[in-house]
mmCIF file of C-alpha atoms in Angstrom:
data_model
loop_
_atom_site.group_PDB
_atom_site.id
_atom_site.type_symbol
_atom_site.label_atom_id
_atom_site.label_comp_id
_atom_site.label_asym_id
_atom_site.label_seq_id
_atom_site.Cartn_x
_atom_site.Cartn_y
_atom_site.Cartn_z
ATOM 1 C CA MET A 1 35.158 -8.249 15.248
ATOM 2 C CA SER A 2 32.292 -9.606 13.403
ATOM 3 C CA SER A 3 28.656 -9.462 13.953
ATOM 4 C CA SER A 4 26.304 -12.803 12.711
ATOM 5 C CA PRO A 5 24.186 -12.489 9.332
ATOM 6 C CA LEU A 6 21.155 -10.700 9.356
ATOM 7 C CA GLN A 7 18.293 -13.035 8.248
ATOM 8 C CA ILE A 8 16.477 -10.658 5.525
ATOM 9 C CA ALA A 9 12.609 -11.681 4.722
ATOM 10 C CA VAL A 10 11.594 -10.707 1.575
ATOM 11 C CA VAL A 11 8.373 -10.011 -0.226
ATOM 12 C CA VAL A 12 8.049 -9.893 -3.730
ATOM 13 C CA GLY A 13 4.823 -8.273 -4.474
ATOM 14 C CA SER A 14 3.779 -9.993 -7.568
ATOM 15 C CA LEU A 15 3.286 -13.860 -8.311
ATOM 16 C CA ARG A 16 4.404 -13.234 -12.139
ATOM 17 C CA ARG A 17 7.057 -15.856 -12.694
ATOM 18 C CA ASP A 18 9.391 -13.811 -14.558
ATOM 19 C CA SER A 19 8.624 -10.703 -12.424
ATOM 20 C CA TYR A 20 10.811 -7.369 -12.708
ATOM 21 C CA ASN A 21 10.290 -6.834 -8.757
ATOM 22 C CA ARG A 22 12.199 -10.448 -7.767
ATOM 23 C CA LYS A 23 14.530 -10.377 -10.838
ATOM 24 C CA LEU A 24 14.949 -6.466 -8.686
ATOM 25 C CA ALA A 25 15.218 -8.647 -5.032
ATOM 26 C CA LEU A 26 17.662 -11.120 -6.241
ATOM 27 C CA ALA A 27 19.994 -8.515 -7.973
ATOM 28 C CA LEU A 28 19.759 -6.547 -4.534
ATOM 29 C CA GLU A 29 20.562 -9.335 -2.880
ATOM 30 C CA LYS A 30 23.988 -9.890 -4.755
ATOM 31 C CA LEU A 31 24.869 -6.739 -3.343
ATOM 32 C CA ALA A 32 25.016 -7.708 0.447
ATOM 33 C CA PRO A 33 28.522 -8.115 1.417
ATOM 34 C CA ALA A 34 29.423 -11.783 1.715
ATOM 35 C CA GLY A 35 28.464 -12.950 5.287
ATOM 36 C CA SER A 36 26.237 -9.623 6.229
ATOM 37 C CA ALA A 37 22.955 -11.081 5.449
ATOM 38 C CA SER A 38 20.795 -14.055 4.310
ATOM 39 C CA PHE A 39 17.642 -13.744 2.359
ATOM 40 C CA LYS A 40 14.122 -15.852 2.385
ATOM 41 C CA HIS A 41 11.546 -14.990 -0.210
ATOM 42 C CA LEU A 42 7.952 -15.485 1.456
ATOM 43 C CA ASP A 43 5.478 -17.302 -0.864
ATOM 44 C CA ILE A 44 2.718 -15.170 -0.849
ATOM 45 C CA GLY A 45 1.169 -17.014 -4.062
ATOM 46 C CA ALA A 46 0.368 -19.592 -1.505
ATOM 47 C CA LEU A 47 -1.643 -17.992 1.305
ATOM 48 C CA PRO A 48 -5.639 -17.814 1.488
ATOM 49 C CA LEU A 49 -7.649 -15.088 1.117
ATOM 50 C CA TYR A 50 -7.668 -13.127 4.263
ATOM 51 C CA ASN A 51 -11.323 -14.034 5.973
ATOM 52 C CA GLN A 52 -11.778 -13.281 9.524
ATOM 53 C CA ASP A 53 -13.760 -15.904 10.539
ATOM 54 C CA ASP A 54 -10.366 -17.964 9.974
ATOM 55 C CA ASP A 55 -8.038 -16.165 12.968
ATOM 56 C CA ALA A 56 -8.791 -19.042 15.409
ATOM 57 C CA ASN A 57 -7.631 -21.272 12.907
ATOM 58 C CA GLN A 58 -5.176 -20.344 10.287
ATOM 59 C CA ALA A 59 -4.081 -22.084 7.311
ATOM 60 C CA PRO A 60 -0.279 -23.814 7.830
ATOM 61 C CA ALA A 61 0.836 -21.763 5.125
ATOM 62 C CA VAL A 62 -0.322 -18.717 7.447
ATOM 63 C CA LYS A 63 1.561 -20.076 10.552
ATOM 64 C CA GLN A 64 4.907 -20.999 8.704
ATOM 65 C CA MET A 65 5.177 -17.120 6.696
ATOM 66 C CA LYS A 66 4.372 -15.607 10.598
ATOM 67 C CA ALA A 67 6.930 -17.875 11.693
ATOM 68 C CA ASP A 68 9.467 -17.004 9.184
ATOM 69 C CA ILE A 69 8.776 -13.450 9.606
ATOM 70 C CA ALA A 70 9.305 -14.119 13.449
ATOM 71 C CA ALA A 71 12.424 -15.297 12.891
ATOM 72 C CA SER A 72 14.183 -12.209 10.622
ATOM 73 C CA ALA A 73 15.812 -9.319 11.893
ATOM 74 C CA GLY A 74 13.862 -7.149 8.829
ATOM 75 C CA VAL A 75 11.717 -7.405 5.996
ATOM 76 C CA LEU A 76 12.222 -6.363 2.376
ATOM 77 C CA PHE A 77 9.428 -5.216 0.020
ATOM 78 C CA VAL A 78 9.958 -5.218 -3.080
ATOM 79 C CA THR A 79 7.001 -4.468 -5.297
ATOM 80 C CA PRO A 80 5.301 -3.246 -8.164
ATOM 81 C CA GLU A 81 2.257 -1.081 -8.632
ATOM 82 C CA TYR A 82 -1.033 -1.993 -9.454
ATOM 83 C CA ASN A 83 -3.990 0.687 -10.583
ATOM 84 C CA ARG A 84 -1.898 3.258 -8.645
ATOM 85 C CA SER A 85 -1.540 1.532 -5.164
ATOM 86 C CA ILE A 86 -0.233 -2.084 -4.025
ATOM 87 C CA PRO A 87 -1.059 -5.574 -5.270
ATOM 88 C CA GLY A 88 -4.081 -7.207 -3.575
ATOM 89 C CA VAL A 89 -1.674 -10.407 -3.362
ATOM 90 C CA LEU A 90 0.663 -7.872 -1.255
ATOM 91 C CA LYS A 91 -2.429 -6.104 0.789
ATOM 92 C CA ASN A 92 -3.562 -9.961 1.346
ATOM 93 C CA ALA A 93 -0.155 -11.190 3.057
ATOM 94 C CA LEU A 94 0.130 -8.167 4.959
ATOM 95 C CA ASP A 95 -3.663 -8.561 6.334
ATOM 96 C CA ASN A 96 -3.406 -12.429 7.270
ATOM 97 C CA CYS A 97 0.155 -12.244 8.757
ATOM 98 C CA SER A 98 -1.546 -8.970 10.920
ATOM 99 C CA ARG A 99 -3.945 -11.265 12.316
ATOM 100 C CA PRO A 100 -5.307 -12.210 14.959
ATOM 101 C CA TYR A 101 -5.795 -8.766 16.703
ATOM 102 C CA GLY A 102 -2.602 -8.904 19.105
ATOM 103 C CA SER A 103 -0.830 -11.522 16.992
ATOM 104 C CA SER A 104 0.859 -9.516 14.515
ATOM 105 C CA ALA A 105 4.219 -10.776 13.135
ATOM 106 C CA TRP A 106 5.291 -7.589 11.637
ATOM 107 C CA ALA A 107 4.910 -5.651 14.855
ATOM 108 C CA GLY A 108 8.656 -3.999 15.664
ATOM 109 C CA LYS A 109 10.228 -5.482 12.526
ATOM 110 C CA PRO A 110 12.386 -2.798 10.476
ATOM 111 C CA ALA A 111 11.095 -2.576 7.162
ATOM 112 C CA GLY A 112 12.824 -1.268 3.764
ATOM 113 C CA ILE A 113 10.821 -0.371 0.382
ATOM 114 C CA ILE A 114 12.009 -0.433 -3.354
ATOM 115 C CA GLY A 115 9.991 -1.219 -6.263
ATOM 116 C CA THR A 116 10.699 -1.287 -10.080
ATOM 117 C CA SER A 117 8.323 -0.829 -12.823
ATOM 118 C CA PRO A 118 8.265 0.165 -16.663
ATOM 119 C CA GLY A 119 6.829 3.561 -15.901
ATOM 120 C CA ALA A 120 8.571 6.448 -14.958
ATOM 121 C CA ILE A 121 7.392 7.219 -11.445
ATOM 122 C CA GLY A 122 8.706 3.622 -10.436
ATOM 123 C CA THR A 123 5.909 2.248 -8.127
ATOM 124 C CA ALA A 124 6.002 5.364 -6.365
ATOM 125 C CA LEU A 125 2.086 5.777 -5.783
ATOM 126 C CA ALA A 126 1.876 2.278 -4.376
ATOM 127 C CA GLN A 127 4.781 2.922 -1.900
ATOM 128 C CA ALA A 128 3.278 5.699 -1.294
ATOM 129 C CA HIS A 129 -0.192 3.863 0.280
ATOM 130 C CA LEU A 130 2.590 0.871 1.133
ATOM 131 C CA ARG A 131 3.869 3.224 4.023
ATOM 132 C CA PRO A 132 1.001 4.089 6.046
ATOM 133 C CA ILE A 133 -0.204 0.720 6.587
ATOM 134 C CA LEU A 134 3.513 0.040 7.729
ATOM 135 C CA GLY A 135 3.484 2.703 10.088
ATOM 136 C CA TYR A 136 -0.130 1.168 11.160
ATOM 137 C CA LEU A 137 1.959 -2.378 11.717
ATOM 138 C CA ASP A 138 4.438 -0.741 13.663
ATOM 139 C CA MET A 139 7.024 -1.338 11.279
ATOM 140 C CA PRO A 140 10.064 0.634 11.727
ATOM 141 C CA THR A 141 10.330 1.766 8.031
ATOM 142 C CA LEU A 142 13.197 3.277 6.144
ATOM 143 C CA GLY A 143 12.825 6.816 4.969
ATOM 144 C CA GLN A 144 15.714 7.965 2.937
ATOM 145 C CA PRO A 145 16.990 7.114 0.211
ATOM 146 C CA GLU A 146 13.759 6.643 -1.351
ATOM 147 C CA ALA A 147 13.791 3.857 -4.719
ATOM 148 C CA PHE A 148 11.581 4.396 -7.492
ATOM 149 C CA VAL A 149 13.287 2.193 -10.109
ATOM 150 C CA GLN A 150 12.252 2.069 -13.653
ATOM 151 C CA MET A 151 12.685 -0.555 -15.289
ATOM 152 C CA LYS A 152 15.074 0.044 -18.527
ATOM 153 C CA GLU A 153 17.425 -1.976 -20.851
ATOM 154 C CA GLY A 154 20.846 -2.515 -18.522
ATOM 155 C CA LEU A 155 19.210 -2.548 -15.120
ATOM 156 C CA ILE A 156 19.907 -6.273 -14.849
ATOM 157 C CA ASP A 157 22.210 -7.455 -16.865
ATOM 158 C CA ALA A 158 22.159 -10.902 -18.230
ATOM 159 C CA ASP A 159 23.521 -12.416 -15.071
ATOM 160 C CA GLY A 160 21.289 -10.636 -13.161
ATOM 161 C CA ASN A 161 23.276 -8.342 -11.197
ATOM 162 C CA ILE A 162 22.619 -5.025 -11.596
ATOM 163 C CA GLY A 163 24.162 -2.968 -14.072
ATOM 164 C CA GLU A 164 26.359 -0.299 -14.134
ATOM 165 C CA GLY A 165 24.491 2.598 -14.460
ATOM 166 C CA SER A 166 22.722 1.651 -11.274
ATOM 167 C CA ARG A 167 24.837 0.052 -9.010
ATOM 168 C CA LYS A 168 26.340 2.796 -6.782
ATOM 169 C CA PHE A 169 22.719 4.316 -5.875
ATOM 170 C CA LEU A 170 21.233 1.097 -5.357
ATOM 171 C CA GLN A 171 24.564 -0.764 -3.646
ATOM 172 C CA GLY A 172 23.919 2.872 -1.501
ATOM 173 C CA TRP A 173 20.129 1.650 -0.898
ATOM 174 C CA LEU A 174 21.051 -1.692 0.310
ATOM 175 C CA ASP A 175 23.698 -0.440 3.007
ATOM 176 C CA THR A 176 21.332 1.793 4.194
ATOM 177 C CA TYR A 177 18.783 -0.629 4.860
ATOM 178 C CA LEU A 178 20.936 -3.388 6.315
ATOM 179 C CA ASN A 179 22.268 -0.775 8.617
ATOM 180 C CA TRP A 180 19.017 0.394 9.471
ATOM 181 C CA VAL A 181 17.827 -3.460 9.917
ATOM 182 C CA ARG A 182 20.443 -3.951 12.383
ATOM 183 C CA LYS A 183 19.937 -0.688 14.243
ATOM 184 C CA PHE A 184 16.801 -2.636 15.668
ATOM 185 C CA SER A 185 18.730 -6.315 16.106
ATOM 186 C CA ALA A 186 21.276 -5.270 18.704
ATOM 187 C CA MET B 1 -42.986 8.048 -16.874
ATOM 188 C CA SER B 2 -41.041 5.200 -15.237
ATOM 189 C CA SER B 3 -37.398 4.527 -15.727
ATOM 190 C CA SER B 4 -35.969 0.604 -15.463
ATOM 191 C CA PRO B 5 -34.313 -0.597 -12.529
ATOM 192 C CA LEU B 6 -30.588 -0.483 -12.396
ATOM 193 C CA GLN B 7 -28.584 -3.209 -11.899
ATOM 194 C CA ILE B 8 -26.388 -2.222 -9.458
ATOM 195 C CA ALA B 9 -22.973 -4.866 -8.654
ATOM 196 C CA VAL B 10 -22.438 -4.876 -4.818
ATOM 197 C CA VAL B 11 -18.603 -5.475 -3.605
ATOM 198 C CA VAL B 12 -18.587 -5.985 0.004
ATOM 199 C CA GLY B 13 -14.326 -5.922 1.188
ATOM 200 C CA SER B 14 -14.902 -8.315 3.882
ATOM 201 C CA LEU B 15 -15.292 -12.265 3.560
ATOM 202 C CA ARG B 16 -16.361 -12.974 7.205
ATOM 203 C CA ARG B 17 -19.684 -14.505 7.095
ATOM 204 C CA ASP B 18 -21.039 -11.904 9.383
ATOM 205 C CA SER B 19 -19.387 -9.351 8.005
ATOM 206 C CA TYR B 20 -20.873 -5.521 10.009
ATOM 207 C CA ASN B 21 -20.040 -4.336 5.994
ATOM 208 C CA ARG B 22 -22.434 -6.766 4.084
ATOM 209 C CA LYS B 23 -25.179 -6.106 6.615
ATOM 210 C CA LEU B 24 -24.619 -2.384 6.044
ATOM 211 C CA ALA B 25 -24.980 -3.335 2.168
ATOM 212 C CA LEU B 26 -27.981 -5.449 2.845
ATOM 213 C CA ALA B 27 -29.826 -2.521 4.926
ATOM 214 C CA LEU B 28 -28.996 0.302 2.644
ATOM 215 C CA GLU B 29 -30.554 -1.950 -0.175
ATOM 216 C CA LYS B 30 -33.307 -2.038 1.561
ATOM 217 C CA LEU B 31 -33.721 2.029 1.652
ATOM 218 C CA ALA B 32 -34.003 1.968 -2.650
ATOM 219 C CA PRO B 33 -37.724 2.963 -4.056
ATOM 220 C CA ALA B 34 -39.376 -0.236 -5.101
ATOM 221 C CA GLY B 35 -38.550 -0.842 -8.638
ATOM 222 C CA SER B 36 -35.597 1.717 -8.879
ATOM 223 C CA ALA B 37 -32.596 -1.025 -8.431
ATOM 224 C CA SER B 38 -31.431 -4.795 -8.098
ATOM 225 C CA PHE B 39 -28.365 -5.362 -6.254
ATOM 226 C CA LYS B 40 -26.066 -8.074 -7.174
ATOM 227 C CA HIS B 41 -23.072 -9.413 -4.811
ATOM 228 C CA LEU B 42 -20.041 -10.436 -6.236
ATOM 229 C CA ASP B 43 -18.259 -12.785 -4.830
ATOM 230 C CA ILE B 44 -14.790 -11.580 -4.135
ATOM 231 C CA GLY B 45 -14.025 -14.957 -2.029
ATOM 232 C CA ALA B 46 -14.360 -16.979 -5.440
ATOM 233 C CA LEU B 47 -11.420 -15.301 -7.153
ATOM 234 C CA PRO B 48 -7.924 -16.667 -7.317
ATOM 235 C CA LEU B 49 -4.613 -14.350 -6.419
ATOM 236 C CA TYR B 50 -3.639 -12.410 -8.840
ATOM 237 C CA ASN B 51 -1.087 -13.872 -11.316
ATOM 238 C CA GLN B 52 -0.677 -11.661 -14.307
ATOM 239 C CA ASP B 53 0.521 -15.189 -16.147
ATOM 240 C CA ASP B 54 -2.979 -15.808 -16.290
ATOM 241 C CA ASP B 55 -4.317 -13.038 -17.883
ATOM 242 C CA ALA B 56 -4.536 -14.594 -21.165
ATOM 243 C CA ASN B 57 -6.492 -17.535 -19.283
ATOM 244 C CA GLN B 58 -8.400 -16.123 -16.622
ATOM 245 C CA ALA B 59 -10.140 -18.149 -14.452
ATOM 246 C CA PRO B 60 -13.977 -19.100 -14.712
ATOM 247 C CA ALA B 61 -14.938 -16.942 -11.556
ATOM 248 C CA VAL B 62 -13.216 -13.845 -13.002
ATOM 249 C CA LYS B 63 -15.066 -14.092 -16.036
ATOM 250 C CA GLN B 64 -17.675 -14.125 -14.561
ATOM 251 C CA MET B 65 -17.679 -11.314 -12.227
ATOM 252 C CA LYS B 66 -15.976 -9.678 -15.314
ATOM 253 C CA ALA B 67 -19.395 -10.538 -17.012
ATOM 254 C CA ASP B 68 -21.536 -9.158 -13.946
ATOM 255 C CA ILE B 69 -19.465 -5.579 -13.703
ATOM 256 C CA ALA B 70 -20.349 -5.433 -17.669
ATOM 257 C CA ALA B 71 -24.312 -6.213 -16.838
ATOM 258 C CA SER B 72 -24.448 -3.795 -14.545
ATOM 259 C CA ALA B 73 -25.062 -0.008 -14.312
ATOM 260 C CA GLY B 74 -23.227 0.859 -11.530
ATOM 261 C CA VAL B 75 -20.452 -0.520 -8.854
ATOM 262 C CA LEU B 76 -21.427 -0.102 -4.867
ATOM 263 C CA PHE B 77 -18.225 -0.586 -2.791
ATOM 264 C CA VAL B 78 -19.313 -1.278 0.720
ATOM 265 C CA THR B 79 -16.117 -2.148 2.464
ATOM 266 C CA PRO B 80 -13.975 -2.139 6.299
ATOM 267 C CA GLU B 81 -10.456 -0.782 6.907
ATOM 268 C CA TYR B 82 -7.629 -3.764 7.088
ATOM 269 C CA ASN B 83 -4.439 -2.005 8.552
ATOM 270 C CA ARG B 84 -5.407 1.495 7.447
ATOM 271 C CA SER B 85 -6.272 0.545 4.185
ATOM 272 C CA ILE B 86 -8.575 -1.499 1.624
ATOM 273 C CA PRO B 87 -8.846 -5.498 2.709
ATOM 274 C CA GLY B 88 -6.233 -7.049 0.341
ATOM 275 C CA VAL B 89 -9.048 -9.267 -0.880
ATOM 276 C CA LEU B 90 -10.874 -6.517 -2.041
ATOM 277 C CA LYS B 91 -7.652 -5.145 -4.053
ATOM 278 C CA ASN B 92 -7.152 -8.297 -5.477
ATOM 279 C CA ALA B 93 -10.830 -8.262 -7.002
ATOM 280 C CA LEU B 94 -9.958 -4.647 -8.600
ATOM 281 C CA ASP B 95 -6.595 -6.314 -9.975
ATOM 282 C CA ASN B 96 -8.594 -9.442 -11.185
ATOM 283 C CA CYS B 97 -11.268 -7.750 -13.119
ATOM 284 C CA SER B 98 -8.916 -4.866 -14.404
ATOM 285 C CA ARG B 99 -6.846 -7.279 -16.692
ATOM 286 C CA PRO B 100 -5.699 -8.078 -19.177
ATOM 287 C CA TYR B 101 -4.628 -4.635 -20.079
ATOM 288 C CA GLY B 102 -7.671 -2.993 -21.972
ATOM 289 C CA SER B 103 -10.426 -5.146 -21.165
ATOM 290 C CA SER B 104 -10.954 -3.875 -17.588
ATOM 291 C CA ALA B 105 -14.182 -4.387 -16.480
ATOM 292 C CA TRP B 106 -14.663 -1.533 -14.090
ATOM 293 C CA ALA B 107 -14.033 1.567 -16.959
ATOM 294 C CA GLY B 108 -16.542 3.702 -17.100
ATOM 295 C CA LYS B 109 -19.098 2.032 -14.329
ATOM 296 C CA PRO B 110 -19.961 4.861 -11.720
ATOM 297 C CA ALA B 111 -19.034 4.074 -8.294
ATOM 298 C CA GLY B 112 -20.112 4.971 -4.894
ATOM 299 C CA ILE B 113 -17.640 4.089 -1.449
ATOM 300 C CA ILE B 114 -19.356 3.415 1.951
ATOM 301 C CA GLY B 115 -18.243 1.782 4.752
ATOM 302 C CA THR B 116 -18.475 0.913 8.695
ATOM 303 C CA SER B 117 -16.456 -0.197 11.685
ATOM 304 C CA PRO B 118 -16.247 -0.232 15.161
ATOM 305 C CA GLY B 119 -13.761 2.563 15.342
ATOM 306 C CA ALA B 120 -15.041 6.200 15.280
ATOM 307 C CA ILE B 121 -13.085 7.112 11.903
ATOM 308 C CA GLY B 122 -15.344 4.459 10.345
ATOM 309 C CA THR B 123 -13.448 3.505 7.348
ATOM 310 C CA ALA B 124 -12.182 7.130 6.730
ATOM 311 C CA LEU B 125 -8.348 5.736 5.371
ATOM 312 C CA ALA B 126 -9.405 2.736 3.224
ATOM 313 C CA GLN B 127 -11.556 5.005 1.103
ATOM 314 C CA ALA B 128 -8.729 7.706 1.003
ATOM 315 C CA HIS B 129 -6.873 4.754 -0.686
ATOM 316 C CA LEU B 130 -9.916 3.240 -2.663
ATOM 317 C CA ARG B 131 -10.656 6.724 -4.068
ATOM 318 C CA PRO B 132 -6.972 6.781 -6.348
ATOM 319 C CA ILE B 133 -7.711 3.531 -7.109
ATOM 320 C CA LEU B 134 -11.252 4.104 -8.584
ATOM 321 C CA GLY B 135 -9.667 7.090 -10.239
ATOM 322 C CA TYR B 136 -7.213 5.387 -12.122
ATOM 323 C CA LEU B 137 -9.705 2.307 -13.347
ATOM 324 C CA ASP B 138 -11.575 5.338 -15.047
ATOM 325 C CA MET B 139 -14.955 4.467 -12.706
ATOM 326 C CA PRO B 140 -16.720 7.858 -12.082
ATOM 327 C CA THR B 141 -17.038 8.333 -8.333
ATOM 328 C CA LEU B 142 -19.359 10.273 -6.187
ATOM 329 C CA GLY B 143 -17.736 12.582 -4.235
ATOM 330 C CA GLN B 144 -20.677 14.098 -1.545
ATOM 331 C CA PRO B 145 -21.864 13.285 0.392
ATOM 332 C CA GLU B 146 -19.350 10.867 2.029
ATOM 333 C CA ALA B 147 -20.276 8.270 4.309
ATOM 334 C CA PHE B 148 -17.865 7.258 7.027
ATOM 335 C CA VAL B 149 -20.241 4.632 9.387
ATOM 336 C CA GLN B 150 -19.712 4.163 12.812
ATOM 337 C CA MET B 151 -20.930 0.103 13.907
ATOM 338 C CA LYS B 152 -22.678 1.223 16.833
ATOM 339 C CA GLU B 153 -25.416 -0.290 18.795
ATOM 340 C CA GLY B 154 -29.010 0.690 16.816
ATOM 341 C CA LEU B 155 -26.922 1.180 13.339
ATOM 342 C CA ILE B 156 -28.603 -1.627 11.681
ATOM 343 C CA ASP B 157 -31.845 -2.992 13.793
ATOM 344 C CA ALA B 158 -32.814 -6.801 14.569
ATOM 345 C CA ASP B 159 -34.449 -6.947 11.011
ATOM 346 C CA GLY B 160 -31.637 -5.971 9.184
ATOM 347 C CA ASN B 161 -33.137 -1.762 8.552
ATOM 348 C CA ILE B 162 -31.139 0.712 9.230
ATOM 349 C CA GLY B 163 -31.949 2.226 12.565
ATOM 350 C CA GLU B 164 -33.450 5.183 13.549
ATOM 351 C CA GLY B 165 -30.632 7.602 13.730
ATOM 352 C CA SER B 166 -29.304 7.214 10.928
ATOM 353 C CA ARG B 167 -31.860 6.438 8.184
ATOM 354 C CA LYS B 168 -32.190 10.026 6.993
ATOM 355 C CA PHE B 169 -27.892 10.243 6.442
ATOM 356 C CA LEU B 170 -28.029 7.248 4.682
ATOM 357 C CA GLN B 171 -31.149 7.186 2.613
ATOM 358 C CA GLY B 172 -30.374 10.533 1.143
ATOM 359 C CA TRP B 173 -26.574 8.872 0.735
ATOM 360 C CA LEU B 174 -28.314 6.080 -1.046
ATOM 361 C CA ASP B 175 -30.568 8.363 -3.465
ATOM 362 C CA THR B 176 -27.745 10.640 -4.057
ATOM 363 C CA TYR B 177 -25.808 7.600 -5.187
ATOM 364 C CA LEU B 178 -28.487 6.159 -7.165
ATOM 365 C CA ASN B 179 -29.397 9.346 -9.089
ATOM 366 C CA TRP B 180 -25.173 9.310 -9.546
ATOM 367 C CA VAL B 181 -25.852 6.288 -11.309
ATOM 368 C CA ARG B 182 -28.493 7.077 -13.808
ATOM 369 C CA LYS B 183 -26.718 10.140 -14.780
ATOM 370 C CA PHE B 184 -24.446 7.268 -16.297
ATOM 371 C CA SER B 185 -26.779 4.971 -17.891
ATOM 372 C CA ALA B 186 -28.852 7.184 -19.944
#
């Protein structure tokens, strides 16, 4: 008996072209068993700065993103830490797609949080800010294992695969996350 | 003996035209004793979405805002709460003007935090997220009195003045904030 692939919306919190977190997201996706999941990256750099005056007439990029989230079984947040919190560009995406009041695209979508940075705390404080936001948005968010990933030589190899030293942990994280999403998409 | 007016950069966290927080900011400014301070609103809606790839070539709007912050004696944050945190547009302004690394415009500028919302907690959770960010940005931030302002009938009158019921508290808040800024601009 096989189950259909889960469609996962991926939100990378950085717009930088060579973003470590985008590399981590792409490497994680390769760990998904064949046929288990498909991943769609949301283009948060295409969104306008959120302005409540636009609620009745949201920009096409906002509507498209809300439709992509609605079509997904779960959301994977892969984000850096900026100034001890989440990037403004990530919060702007959360704000845009949560509106108008009563029409949030996020509600009920199971979420996973992971992030990497060169620093030792590996985005821990950004994640601590993101969790209560996702709670308010009514996104069931995977608790354990937490994943505070330090970007070091060898974390991701030249072919974009997770390196040997972290593969077991991150394989376990991804498997647990996909099981979490599946729990909510019966 | 008189001292020169303090130049205060005002950051309103909402782009909405009829923003409650902009109204609160303007009403607070009227409480400043004549000649004690001048207030300049920063246009956070003019900023690009922060992208680290632009650090070496920041947009004119970012450079202008950094210059305005540099010219100010202190910064006043007047912000709503969006999804139990600060608005993405506010964090985006903090991120843009904190970069490139080592050239943050915020460092050392004394800050005050205040906000209003129709809800009873009056932006308390947004402020709880903003404080550690300002700590990281090395902005000495006024601790007490805290100001979690519920936007109710009569808070601001038809002429844009603080209503009778809140005037004493908010006058005290503003006086304490201006004294806080003056302490750092000797």
